[in-house]
Amino acid sequence: MTEAIQKTVQPIGVATAALETKRLSAWFGDLHVVKDISLTVEKNDVFSLIGPSGCGKSTFIRCLNRLHEETDGARVRGEVLIPGAGKRENIYAQGVDPVSIRRRVGMVFQKPNPFPGLSIFDNVAAGLKLAGVVRRNVLEEIVEISLVQAALWDEVKDKLKKPGTSLSGGQQQRLCIARALAVRPQVLLMDEPTSALDPISTARIEELVMKLRSDVTVLIVTHNMQQAARISNQTAFFLMGELVEVGPTKSIFTKPKDSRTEQYITGRFG
Amino acid sequence: MSNPVPAHQVLARRNLGDRIFFLALRAVSIGTIALFIGMLIFIGKLAWTSVEAQGFRFWVGDDWNPPMDIFGAAPFIVGTLASSLIAVLISAPISVGTALFLREIAPRKLANVVAFLVELLAAIPSVVYGLWGVFVLAPIMRDTIQPFLAKWLGPDTYFAAALGHGMTAVAYPFLLVADTLGLTEVTLVSLSANMMAVSQGLFDGPPLGLGLLTSGLVLSIMITPTVTALSREVLLTVPDTVREAALGLGATRWEMIKLALMKTARAGLVGSIILGLGRAIGETMAVTMVIGNRNEIPKSLFEPAQTMASVIANEYNEADGMHLSSLAFVGLSLFAVSLIINFLARTLIRYLNRGSRA
C-alpha cells in the first residue's frame, strides 16, 4: 500500500491536472486486474500507457469513463478526479451519472466501430444529437470542424451521406476519433487505436494525436513502445495490474528507474 | 511398419472423397428443388379444373357454396391475412421487447433460463395450443375480454370514431388521385361512411369466444417463441464494440439500444418478424380449432371466420370434383400469398440494409 502511494506522482499544479486517479482498483469477478493505481495526467498531455498484454492498462482506461462497469461482474474501487464546474469532481462519487461522465471523457476503441446503420455525417453527429443538439446548421458546422480535426474532412466531404462502414479501416478509425471529438470532451481515451491498422494509417493517426494535444488531453494505451516514444510526453508502465513507473516519456525510455521497466523496454519480456 | 503412401496418391484419394462429397451435395440440392417443383405440378394439376372454371374471380368472390358449385375464396384470404396480422401486431412488440430484455437487461444466467423457456414454447404441438385455445382462452375471451373490448373500442366509442376518421384521412389522397383520373365514383362522404362502418363494426357483435380475434391471439402466442429466438440471435450479432461506442459517447441505456442495437439490427429484426408472419399464415391445426369455421368475410373481429389453411383441413375429407379442385386452388393461392410476403420481406430487408452494406 505504501508502495503504491510512493509511486504517486505528485501533481505539479493541481489546477492544471486534467485527470487524477486515487488508489483506483478494478476487478473482473474475483480477478483483481487493476491494483491501487494513483497517477496524475496534466492538461494537454499525451499520456501513454505501456505494458505487456493483460497488464490491466486497457481496463484501467476503461475505468476512466466508467465503461468498465458495463461488463458483467466488473467492479471498481477508488477515485477518479476530473475538473468539473469550478472544482474537481470524483466520477465515482455517489449520485454521479456515468452518462454525463462519458460525454466529458471520450473514447476511441481498439477496433474501428462506426455505427453500421448510420452515414458518415450521422456517425459524427451521433454524440451531439444525444446531447440534444438539433439545429442542422450547428450540427453541420461541428461535424465539419470535427472531421477536419480528425484529418478526414478532405477524404469524405463529398460523400457525407455514405455509410460510415463504407470507409477503409484507417478512415473508419479517424471517423471514430471525429465522433469522439464532436462532443468536445475534456479528455480523450484511446485504447490501442492503431493496433488494427496498417502502418500508413497508423502514422496518420499518430500525427493526428500529436496535433490534438492543444485541444484535448489524450490518454493512449499502446502495445507499441516506439509509438509511445514518438507521440507522448508522459508514459506509465504497467505490469500485472500495478503501476511500475511513470514519468516523462524520454526518461522512461532512456533512464528507467525500475529494473522491470528497463527489462520491458529493452525487450527482455512482454 | 507400413510404407509411406506417395503424396500424389494421398491427394488423389482425397480428391476422390471431395468428388463424392460434391456429387452427393449436388444430388441432395437438386432433389430438394425437384421435390418442390413436383409438388407444385401435382397441386397445379389438381387445381386446374377450378382455375379454368373460375380464373381471377376465385380470389374476389365472397361466396363459397360447394353444393351450388360456387367457389369464391375471398373469405379465406381475408381470414388468413387478418388473423396473421393480428398475431404479428401482438407478437412483434412482445418478442422484440423480450429479446432486448434478454440481451440488455437480464443478467446472463437469467437470460439463458428465460431464453430456454421461450424456446420450449415452440416445442408445444399446435394441436395442444388449439386445445388450450378452445377450453381456456375462448371462455375468457367470451366472458371477459370481448365484453371489455366492445365497451371501450366497440360501436359508438371514441376509438371507433377516431379510427374511422383516421382511416378516411389515410385513404383520402388515394381517392383524390383516383377521382382525378376518373377511376372511381366514390365520394369523400361515401368513403367516410364506409370507413366508419368498418371501424364501428370492428369490435361489434356477440362475444362468442371462438373467432378471428381468438385465433389471432393463439397464433400470436405460437409465433412469439420463433420471433423472440430469432430477434435475440440477431441482436447478439451486433458487436459489443458498437454498443460500447454508443455508451462511450454518453448514450443512456435506452439511447444505446436505439442507436447501436435497433439501427444495426433492424433488417434482421424485420426478417424475424416476417418469418413469424410466415408461420402464422401457414398454421392450420390450432387455427382450425379456434377460428369458428364460417365461410364468410368477417365484419367484426369477434365473428367466426375461416383461413385458407383451415378450409382445406375442414373440407378436404368430403370434397370431390370441382370442390376438391377448388380446395387445391386455395392451397395454390396460400402458397402464392406466402411467396408474395416472402418477396416483400426480402425487398424490405434489402431496403433497410442499404445503409450498412459496405
XYZ file of C-alpha atoms in Angstrom:
628
model
C 0.000 0.000 0.000
C 2.772 2.410 0.916
C 4.475 1.336 -2.231
C 1.502 2.489 -4.226
C 1.489 5.819 -2.516
C 5.168 6.267 -3.158
C 4.546 5.687 -6.809
C 2.082 8.527 -6.923
C 3.422 11.356 -8.936
C 2.570 14.466 -7.035
C 0.737 16.951 -9.209
C 2.871 19.925 -10.173
C -0.088 22.235 -10.027
C -3.443 20.795 -9.076
C -5.286 23.331 -11.159
C -3.789 22.019 -14.385
C -4.459 18.335 -13.788
C -6.860 17.012 -16.411
C -7.334 13.752 -14.626
C -6.166 12.157 -11.450
C -6.756 8.694 -10.091
C -6.529 7.881 -6.420
C -5.965 4.271 -5.446
C -8.035 3.009 -8.333
C -8.696 -0.729 -8.364
C -10.754 -2.797 -10.758
C -11.925 -6.400 -10.821
C -13.491 -8.878 -13.191
C -15.354 -11.065 -10.736
C -12.641 -12.136 -8.294
C -9.822 -11.258 -10.640
C -8.046 -8.123 -9.441
C -6.805 -6.611 -12.698
C -6.035 -3.018 -11.727
C -4.328 -2.597 -8.386
C -4.336 0.632 -6.453
C -3.299 2.932 -9.237
C -2.694 6.565 -8.377
C -1.474 8.865 -11.090
C -1.968 12.350 -12.449
C -2.374 13.434 -16.036
C -1.720 17.102 -16.742
C -3.816 19.158 -19.073
C -2.766 18.806 -22.733
C -0.567 15.818 -22.009
C -0.327 12.973 -24.401
C -0.053 10.281 -21.795
C 0.771 6.786 -22.925
C 0.213 3.586 -21.005
C 2.502 0.733 -21.929
C 2.936 -2.780 -20.650
C 2.609 -6.392 -21.714
C -0.752 -7.957 -22.636
C -3.021 -8.492 -19.686
C -1.277 -5.923 -17.510
C -4.526 -4.067 -16.896
C -3.810 -0.954 -18.934
C -6.936 -1.260 -21.073
C -9.093 -1.982 -18.054
C -7.515 1.000 -16.337
C -8.561 3.474 -19.010
C -11.971 1.848 -19.277
C -12.419 2.835 -15.648
C -11.753 6.468 -16.504
C -15.057 6.910 -18.333
C -16.905 4.352 -16.254
C -17.153 1.884 -19.108
C -15.530 -0.960 -17.182
C -18.636 -1.384 -15.030
C -20.726 -2.204 -18.123
C -19.076 -5.618 -18.273
C -20.799 -8.437 -16.377
C -19.242 -8.953 -12.960
C -16.935 -5.945 -13.211
C -16.206 -3.818 -10.147
C -14.270 -0.625 -9.424
C -12.972 0.991 -6.229
C -11.135 4.234 -5.742
C -11.414 7.747 -7.086
C -11.025 9.378 -10.446
C -10.962 13.169 -10.337
C -11.660 15.375 -13.306
C -12.232 19.141 -13.332
C -15.932 19.866 -13.067
C -17.820 23.092 -12.629
C -15.325 25.162 -10.636
C -13.929 22.260 -8.664
C -12.642 18.787 -9.196
C -15.170 16.018 -9.201
C -14.836 12.335 -8.379
C -16.557 10.451 -11.182
C -17.171 7.540 -8.819
C -18.824 9.710 -6.156
C -22.319 8.680 -5.228
C -25.048 10.062 -7.436
C -22.771 10.783 -10.397
C -24.416 9.703 -13.628
C -21.957 7.703 -15.757
C -23.678 9.044 -18.865
C -22.655 12.614 -18.042
C -19.066 11.474 -17.406
C -18.834 9.724 -20.764
C -19.797 12.937 -22.508
C -16.774 14.619 -20.904
C -14.335 11.741 -21.228
C -14.446 10.436 -24.778
C -13.131 7.131 -26.009
C -11.654 5.645 -29.154
C -11.558 1.872 -29.269
C -9.153 -0.754 -30.466
C -11.260 -1.732 -33.443
C -12.875 0.999 -35.519
C -16.552 0.874 -34.538
C -18.672 3.292 -36.546
C -22.418 2.742 -36.175
C -23.311 0.399 -39.040
C -26.729 1.888 -39.716
C -25.525 5.492 -39.929
C -23.967 7.696 -42.592
C -20.586 9.364 -42.126
C -22.314 12.592 -41.150
C -24.697 10.904 -38.722
C -21.859 8.965 -37.127
C -20.037 12.181 -36.250
C -23.274 13.880 -35.236
C -24.440 10.963 -33.077
C -22.971 12.241 -29.817
C -24.217 15.765 -30.468
C -27.720 14.502 -31.109
C -27.564 12.540 -27.871
C -26.549 15.752 -26.125
C -29.649 17.416 -27.542
C -28.175 19.450 -30.418
C -30.847 19.526 -33.094
C -30.209 22.591 -35.254
C -28.991 21.477 -38.637
C -26.532 24.313 -39.193
C -24.922 23.794 -35.780
C -24.613 20.074 -36.456
C -23.114 20.711 -39.889
C -20.585 23.140 -38.501
C -19.413 20.898 -35.666
C -19.325 17.823 -37.899
C -17.077 19.676 -40.346
C -14.788 21.004 -37.594
C -14.503 17.542 -36.045
C -13.760 15.853 -39.352
C -11.118 18.486 -40.101
C -9.603 17.917 -36.660
C -9.560 14.191 -37.317
C -7.833 14.835 -40.668
C -10.648 13.115 -42.539
C -12.615 16.029 -43.984
C -10.896 16.181 -47.375
C -11.459 12.494 -47.964
C -15.161 12.405 -47.056
C -16.557 15.881 -47.677
C -18.204 14.754 -50.915
C -19.753 11.611 -49.504
C -21.056 12.505 -46.080
C -24.264 10.588 -46.807
C -22.420 7.327 -47.490
C -22.457 4.722 -44.719
C -19.639 5.081 -42.203
C -18.802 1.424 -42.689
C -18.006 2.039 -46.367
C -14.693 3.688 -45.416
C -11.356 1.896 -45.109
C -10.199 0.720 -41.679
C -7.896 3.694 -41.134
C -10.580 6.131 -42.267
C -13.125 4.446 -40.012
C -10.828 4.916 -37.059
C -10.408 8.614 -37.868
C -14.195 8.783 -38.222
C -14.453 7.374 -34.708
C -11.965 9.981 -33.500
C -14.060 12.707 -35.136
C -17.155 11.241 -33.496
C -15.466 11.359 -30.090
C -14.150 14.897 -30.646
C -17.504 16.254 -31.785
C -18.856 16.368 -28.248
C -15.784 18.368 -27.098
C -14.513 16.017 -24.396
C -12.051 17.240 -21.770
C -10.129 14.002 -22.010
C -9.824 11.559 -24.886
C -9.096 7.923 -24.047
C -7.589 5.828 -26.816
C -7.414 2.074 -26.337
C -4.765 0.786 -28.745
C -6.293 2.832 -31.545
C -3.834 1.695 -34.209
C -3.458 -1.977 -33.405
C -5.919 -2.970 -36.134
C -4.438 -0.625 -38.740
C -1.725 -0.718 -41.386
C 1.488 1.331 -40.921
C 0.376 4.248 -43.097
C -2.953 4.643 -41.300
C -1.076 4.294 -38.025
C 1.280 7.106 -38.960
C -1.661 9.357 -39.847
C -3.330 8.705 -36.535
C -0.123 9.316 -34.597
C 0.312 12.614 -36.407
C -3.263 13.445 -35.574
C -2.843 12.659 -31.885
C 0.127 14.991 -31.648
C -1.925 17.768 -33.206
C -4.899 17.127 -30.931
C -2.722 17.872 -27.931
C -3.525 21.550 -27.988
C -7.261 20.899 -27.716
C -7.637 17.874 -25.539
C -5.758 15.721 -23.062
C -5.059 12.298 -24.519
C -4.508 9.024 -22.694
C -3.387 6.352 -25.077
C -2.893 2.676 -24.407
C -0.382 1.170 -26.758
C 1.364 -2.097 -27.346
C 3.910 -0.369 -29.441
C 6.733 1.194 -27.458
C 8.018 3.142 -30.444
C 4.595 4.683 -30.732
C 4.634 5.735 -27.097
C 8.109 7.210 -27.580
C 7.043 9.065 -30.720
C 3.839 10.685 -29.614
C 3.639 11.006 -25.837
C 5.290 13.328 -23.369
C 4.394 11.200 -20.332
C 4.494 7.445 -20.058
C 3.306 4.996 -17.455
C 4.483 1.396 -17.359
C 2.001 -1.183 -16.094
C 2.807 -4.713 -15.047
C 0.334 -7.265 -13.727
C -2.163 -4.628 -12.738
C 0.339 -2.444 -10.965
C 1.817 0.857 -11.941
C 5.545 0.228 -12.019
C 6.816 3.559 -13.150
C 5.540 6.833 -14.512
C 7.325 9.907 -15.743
C 8.339 11.936 -18.783
C 8.488 9.643 -21.798
C 12.110 10.493 -22.511
C 13.369 9.474 -19.093
C 11.243 6.303 -19.037
C 12.839 5.195 -22.254
C 16.382 6.422 -21.631
C 16.947 6.015 -17.921
C 14.161 3.990 -16.307
C 14.380 3.863 -12.536
C 12.814 0.442 -12.130
C 14.644 -2.612 -13.405
C 11.370 -4.156 -14.620
C 10.725 -1.134 -16.821
C 14.202 -1.444 -18.212
C 13.727 -5.125 -18.930
C 10.440 -4.444 -20.705
C 11.605 -1.592 -22.887
C 14.770 -3.410 -23.846
C 12.583 -6.289 -24.969
C 13.526 -8.876 -22.386
C 9.857 -9.782 -21.811
C 6.382 -8.789 -22.897
C 5.503 -50.620 -40.382
C 3.654 -49.559 -43.495
C 5.201 -47.954 -46.486
C 4.567 -44.231 -46.718
C 1.962 -43.527 -49.379
C 3.249 -41.208 -52.127
C 1.920 -37.701 -51.796
C 0.157 -37.677 -55.157
C -1.775 -40.813 -54.216
C -2.925 -39.260 -50.971
C -4.037 -36.241 -52.925
C -5.851 -38.365 -55.480
C -7.641 -40.250 -52.741
C -8.612 -37.025 -51.037
C -9.754 -35.636 -54.356
C -11.951 -38.684 -54.853
C -13.512 -38.030 -51.448
C -14.062 -34.435 -52.442
C -15.618 -35.561 -55.675
C -18.073 -37.932 -53.947
C -18.945 -35.308 -51.393
C -19.560 -32.749 -54.120
C -21.777 -35.102 -56.124
C -23.738 -36.082 -53.017
C -24.366 -32.449 -52.153
C -25.422 -31.696 -55.691
C -27.807 -34.646 -55.730
C -29.375 -33.564 -52.449
C -29.869 -29.963 -53.509
C -31.252 -30.882 -56.928
C -33.531 -33.374 -55.181
C -34.925 -30.642 -52.966
C -35.706 -28.427 -55.923
C -37.218 -31.350 -57.835
C -39.456 -32.169 -54.878
C -40.624 -28.572 -54.707
C -41.415 -28.429 -58.408
C -43.073 -31.838 -58.268
C -45.426 -30.731 -55.506
C -46.238 -27.577 -57.376
C -47.095 -29.557 -60.500
C -49.232 -32.000 -58.546
C -51.262 -29.277 -56.818
C -51.444 -27.301 -60.051
C -52.891 -30.302 -61.899
C -55.406 -30.947 -59.155
C -56.412 -27.278 -59.120
C -56.524 -26.909 -62.883
C -60.259 -27.649 -63.346
C -61.079 -24.942 -60.842
C -58.520 -22.496 -62.239
C -60.041 -22.914 -65.697
C -63.596 -22.525 -64.424
C -63.123 -19.587 -62.039
C -59.986 -17.698 -63.085
C -59.336 -14.494 -61.206
C -62.899 -14.363 -59.876
C -61.846 -17.054 -57.448
C -59.906 -14.525 -55.386
C -62.582 -11.824 -55.239
C -65.687 -13.962 -54.965
C -67.010 -13.987 -51.434
C -69.433 -16.866 -51.775
C -68.187 -20.379 -51.096
C -71.033 -22.718 -51.867
C -69.946 -26.278 -52.782
C -73.464 -27.695 -53.369
C -74.103 -24.963 -55.969
C -70.570 -25.296 -57.377
C -69.867 -21.662 -56.495
C -66.357 -21.093 -55.222
C -65.081 -17.721 -54.053
C -62.004 -17.765 -51.804
C -62.049 -14.141 -50.615
C -63.351 -15.040 -47.123
C -60.350 -17.332 -46.586
C -57.828 -14.878 -47.945
C -59.240 -12.192 -45.658
C -59.315 -14.632 -42.736
C -55.700 -15.667 -43.277
C -54.405 -12.128 -43.663
C -56.466 -10.757 -40.771
C -55.606 -13.487 -38.266
C -51.920 -13.372 -39.195
C -51.846 -9.588 -38.985
C -53.425 -9.663 -35.527
C -50.860 -12.266 -34.495
C -47.935 -10.187 -35.725
C -49.248 -6.929 -34.250
C -49.485 -8.573 -30.837
C -46.387 -10.714 -31.067
C -43.831 -8.353 -32.635
C -43.543 -5.835 -29.775
C -43.602 -8.614 -27.171
C -40.996 -10.681 -28.990
C -38.600 -7.853 -29.798
C -39.085 -6.475 -26.301
C -38.280 -9.852 -24.759
C -35.234 -10.213 -26.987
C -33.991 -6.766 -25.940
C -34.612 -7.632 -22.308
C -32.667 -10.856 -22.658
C -29.825 -9.113 -24.468
C -29.512 -5.947 -22.436
C -31.230 -6.036 -19.093
C -31.438 -9.553 -17.736
C -28.335 -10.989 -16.054
C -26.793 -13.614 -18.298
C -27.880 -16.604 -16.197
C -31.487 -15.444 -16.041
C -31.389 -14.642 -19.756
C -30.316 -18.172 -20.601
C -33.083 -19.669 -18.488
C -35.762 -17.391 -19.941
C -34.499 -17.955 -23.485
C -34.696 -21.689 -22.932
C -38.265 -21.447 -21.607
C -39.340 -19.260 -24.509
C -37.865 -21.721 -26.977
C -39.663 -24.505 -25.146
C -42.931 -22.795 -26.140
C -42.002 -23.550 -29.736
C -41.899 -27.250 -28.927
C -45.577 -27.410 -27.923
C -47.548 -29.133 -30.715
C -50.044 -26.861 -32.375
C -52.963 -29.132 -31.562
C -52.195 -28.529 -27.884
C -52.331 -24.784 -28.489
C -55.662 -25.416 -30.167
C -56.996 -27.345 -27.178
C -55.842 -24.601 -24.854
C -57.463 -22.022 -27.120
C -60.786 -23.835 -27.136
C -61.030 -24.748 -23.476
C -59.123 -21.976 -21.698
C -58.751 -18.910 -23.878
C -62.140 -18.964 -25.611
C -64.190 -18.831 -22.368
C -62.009 -15.993 -21.078
C -62.431 -14.149 -24.364
C -66.192 -14.677 -24.260
C -66.769 -13.708 -20.652
C -64.146 -11.019 -20.029
C -62.009 -9.753 -22.868
C -64.569 -9.378 -25.634
C -67.169 -7.555 -23.486
C -64.376 -5.268 -22.269
C -63.152 -4.547 -25.816
C -66.728 -3.984 -27.021
C -67.225 -1.456 -24.245
C -64.110 0.622 -24.983
C -63.418 0.005 -28.674
C -66.823 -1.112 -29.953
C -69.563 0.811 -31.769
C -70.204 4.394 -30.647
C -66.889 4.705 -28.803
C -64.290 7.430 -29.243
C -61.901 4.788 -30.518
C -64.220 3.670 -33.297
C -64.891 7.262 -34.351
C -61.219 8.212 -34.285
C -60.208 5.094 -36.178
C -62.870 5.737 -38.825
C -61.710 9.325 -39.334
C -58.102 8.218 -39.329
C -58.660 5.579 -41.986
C -60.587 8.111 -44.064
C -57.687 10.536 -43.802
C -55.215 7.875 -44.886
C -57.382 6.780 -47.808
C -58.353 10.295 -48.953
C -55.194 11.032 -51.018
C -55.709 7.792 -52.945
C -59.312 8.749 -53.531
C -58.210 12.155 -54.845
C -55.800 10.549 -57.297
C -58.396 8.004 -58.423
C -61.004 10.724 -58.749
C -58.722 12.958 -60.813
C -58.070 10.056 -63.135
C -61.819 9.437 -63.320
C -61.479 5.907 -61.975
C -63.988 5.993 -59.169
C -67.489 7.002 -58.264
C -66.633 7.105 -54.560
C -67.023 10.499 -52.923
C -65.487 11.706 -49.685
C -68.859 11.262 -47.983
C -69.288 7.671 -49.092
C -65.631 6.888 -48.352
C -66.031 8.266 -44.858
C -69.257 6.320 -44.356
C -67.588 3.099 -45.468
C -64.575 3.602 -43.240
C -66.841 4.477 -40.345
C -68.853 1.301 -40.914
C -65.668 -0.751 -40.820
C -64.332 0.896 -37.665
C -67.699 0.759 -35.921
C -68.047 -2.927 -36.764
C -64.539 -3.959 -35.743
C -65.441 -4.838 -32.154
C -69.160 -5.333 -32.690
C -71.319 -8.387 -32.261
C -71.982 -11.036 -29.665
C -68.928 -12.301 -27.781
C -68.717 -15.880 -28.972
C -65.285 -16.738 -27.675
C -64.253 -18.555 -30.846
C -63.466 -16.347 -33.813
C -60.967 -14.199 -35.662
C -59.565 -12.363 -32.640
C -59.130 -15.538 -30.597
C -57.332 -17.267 -33.450
C -55.088 -14.222 -33.875
C -54.281 -14.350 -30.188
C -53.464 -18.073 -30.243
C -51.317 -17.509 -33.323
C -49.504 -14.645 -31.629
C -48.539 -16.923 -28.764
C -47.447 -19.602 -31.210
C -45.153 -17.346 -33.198
C -43.703 -15.466 -30.220
C -41.024 -18.070 -29.408
C -39.857 -18.120 -33.011
C -39.715 -14.355 -33.331
C -38.118 -13.937 -29.898
C -35.429 -16.515 -30.524
C -34.601 -15.091 -33.957
C -34.603 -11.495 -32.679
C -32.299 -12.490 -29.874
C -29.911 -14.133 -32.305
C -29.982 -11.029 -34.470
C -29.295 -8.763 -31.501
C -26.451 -10.992 -30.369
C -24.750 -10.481 -33.720
C -24.405 -6.746 -33.028
C -20.787 -6.490 -31.899
C -20.120 -5.341 -28.359
C -17.826 -2.710 -29.819
C -20.800 -0.944 -31.373
C -22.656 -0.972 -28.069
C -19.604 0.437 -26.333
C -19.279 3.114 -28.994
C -22.746 4.351 -28.073
C -22.176 4.093 -24.331
C -18.799 5.797 -24.685
C -20.489 8.726 -26.401
C -22.730 9.285 -23.420
C -25.793 7.345 -24.545
C -28.201 6.164 -21.871
C -29.138 2.514 -21.986
C -32.271 3.222 -23.992
C -30.421 5.554 -26.369
C -27.784 2.876 -26.836
C -30.498 0.332 -27.642
C -31.917 2.637 -30.292
C -28.623 3.869 -31.719
C -26.495 0.753 -31.620
C -28.796 -2.261 -31.388
C -32.013 -1.460 -33.214
C -30.396 0.559 -36.015
C -27.749 -2.055 -36.627
C -30.105 -5.000 -36.386
C -33.257 -3.511 -37.897
C -33.164 -5.580 -41.066
C -32.690 -8.759 -39.084
C -35.474 -7.819 -36.675
C -37.865 -7.210 -39.558
C -36.751 -10.511 -41.039
C -37.530 -12.404 -37.874
C -40.973 -10.793 -37.628
C -41.694 -11.743 -41.237
C -40.666 -15.338 -40.548
C -43.171 -15.291 -37.695
C -45.777 -13.932 -40.088
C -44.991 -16.738 -42.491
C -45.551 -19.250 -39.751
C -48.852 -17.633 -38.794
C -50.096 -17.693 -42.385
C -49.499 -21.395 -42.799
C -50.557 -22.534 -39.337
C -53.508 -24.880 -39.633
C -54.415 -27.063 -36.685
C -54.733 -24.531 -33.871
C -56.467 -22.009 -36.118
C -58.963 -24.556 -37.381
C -59.853 -25.350 -33.779
C -60.449 -21.794 -32.590
C -61.457 -19.643 -35.565
C -65.058 -20.848 -35.700
C -65.014 -22.009 -39.335
C -67.556 -19.827 -41.096
C -67.121 -19.276 -44.834
C -67.905 -15.581 -44.865
C -65.845 -12.433 -44.768
C -65.943 -11.373 -41.112
C -67.048 -7.817 -40.407
C -66.067 -7.973 -36.764
C -63.005 -9.372 -35.022
C -65.422 -11.272 -32.789
C -67.010 -13.154 -35.669
C -66.061 -16.684 -36.660
C -64.060 -16.853 -39.848
C -62.044 -19.263 -41.953
C -58.480 -19.219 -43.235
C -57.065 -20.742 -46.382
C -55.363 -23.428 -44.338
C -58.373 -24.164 -42.155
C -60.845 -24.508 -45.007
C -58.629 -27.127 -46.630
C -58.296 -29.010 -43.350
C -62.049 -28.798 -42.754
C -63.318 -29.813 -46.171
C -60.785 -31.998 -47.997
C -62.288 -35.130 -46.485
C -65.679 -34.931 -48.164
C -64.688 -32.993 -51.246
C -64.561 -34.240 -54.812
C -64.765 -32.894 -58.340
C -64.845 -29.139 -58.592
C -64.912 -28.777 -54.815
C -61.668 -30.718 -54.390
C -60.102 -28.862 -57.277
C -61.101 -25.555 -55.692
C -59.516 -26.602 -52.394
C -56.328 -27.317 -54.311
C -56.674 -23.852 -55.831
C -56.925 -22.450 -52.298
C -53.732 -24.323 -51.461
C -52.043 -22.881 -54.514
C -53.209 -19.407 -53.508
C -51.907 -19.906 -49.976
C -48.576 -20.809 -51.463
C -48.702 -17.677 -53.618
C -49.516 -15.485 -50.608
C -46.534 -16.916 -48.751
C -44.306 -16.288 -51.744
C -45.508 -12.706 -52.133
C -44.950 -11.959 -48.463
C -41.502 -13.510 -48.624
C -40.670 -11.418 -51.638
C -41.929 -8.219 -49.993
C -39.906 -9.083 -46.895
C -36.741 -9.515 -48.911
C -37.320 -6.211 -50.644
C -37.909 -4.503 -47.315
C -34.789 -6.058 -45.784
C -32.673 -5.029 -48.754
C -34.067 -1.508 -48.416
C -33.282 -1.384 -44.687
C -29.822 -2.825 -45.272
C -28.842 -0.307 -47.919
C -27.093 1.826 -45.281
C -24.942 -0.857 -43.774
C -23.592 -2.500 -46.895
C -20.014 -1.522 -47.497
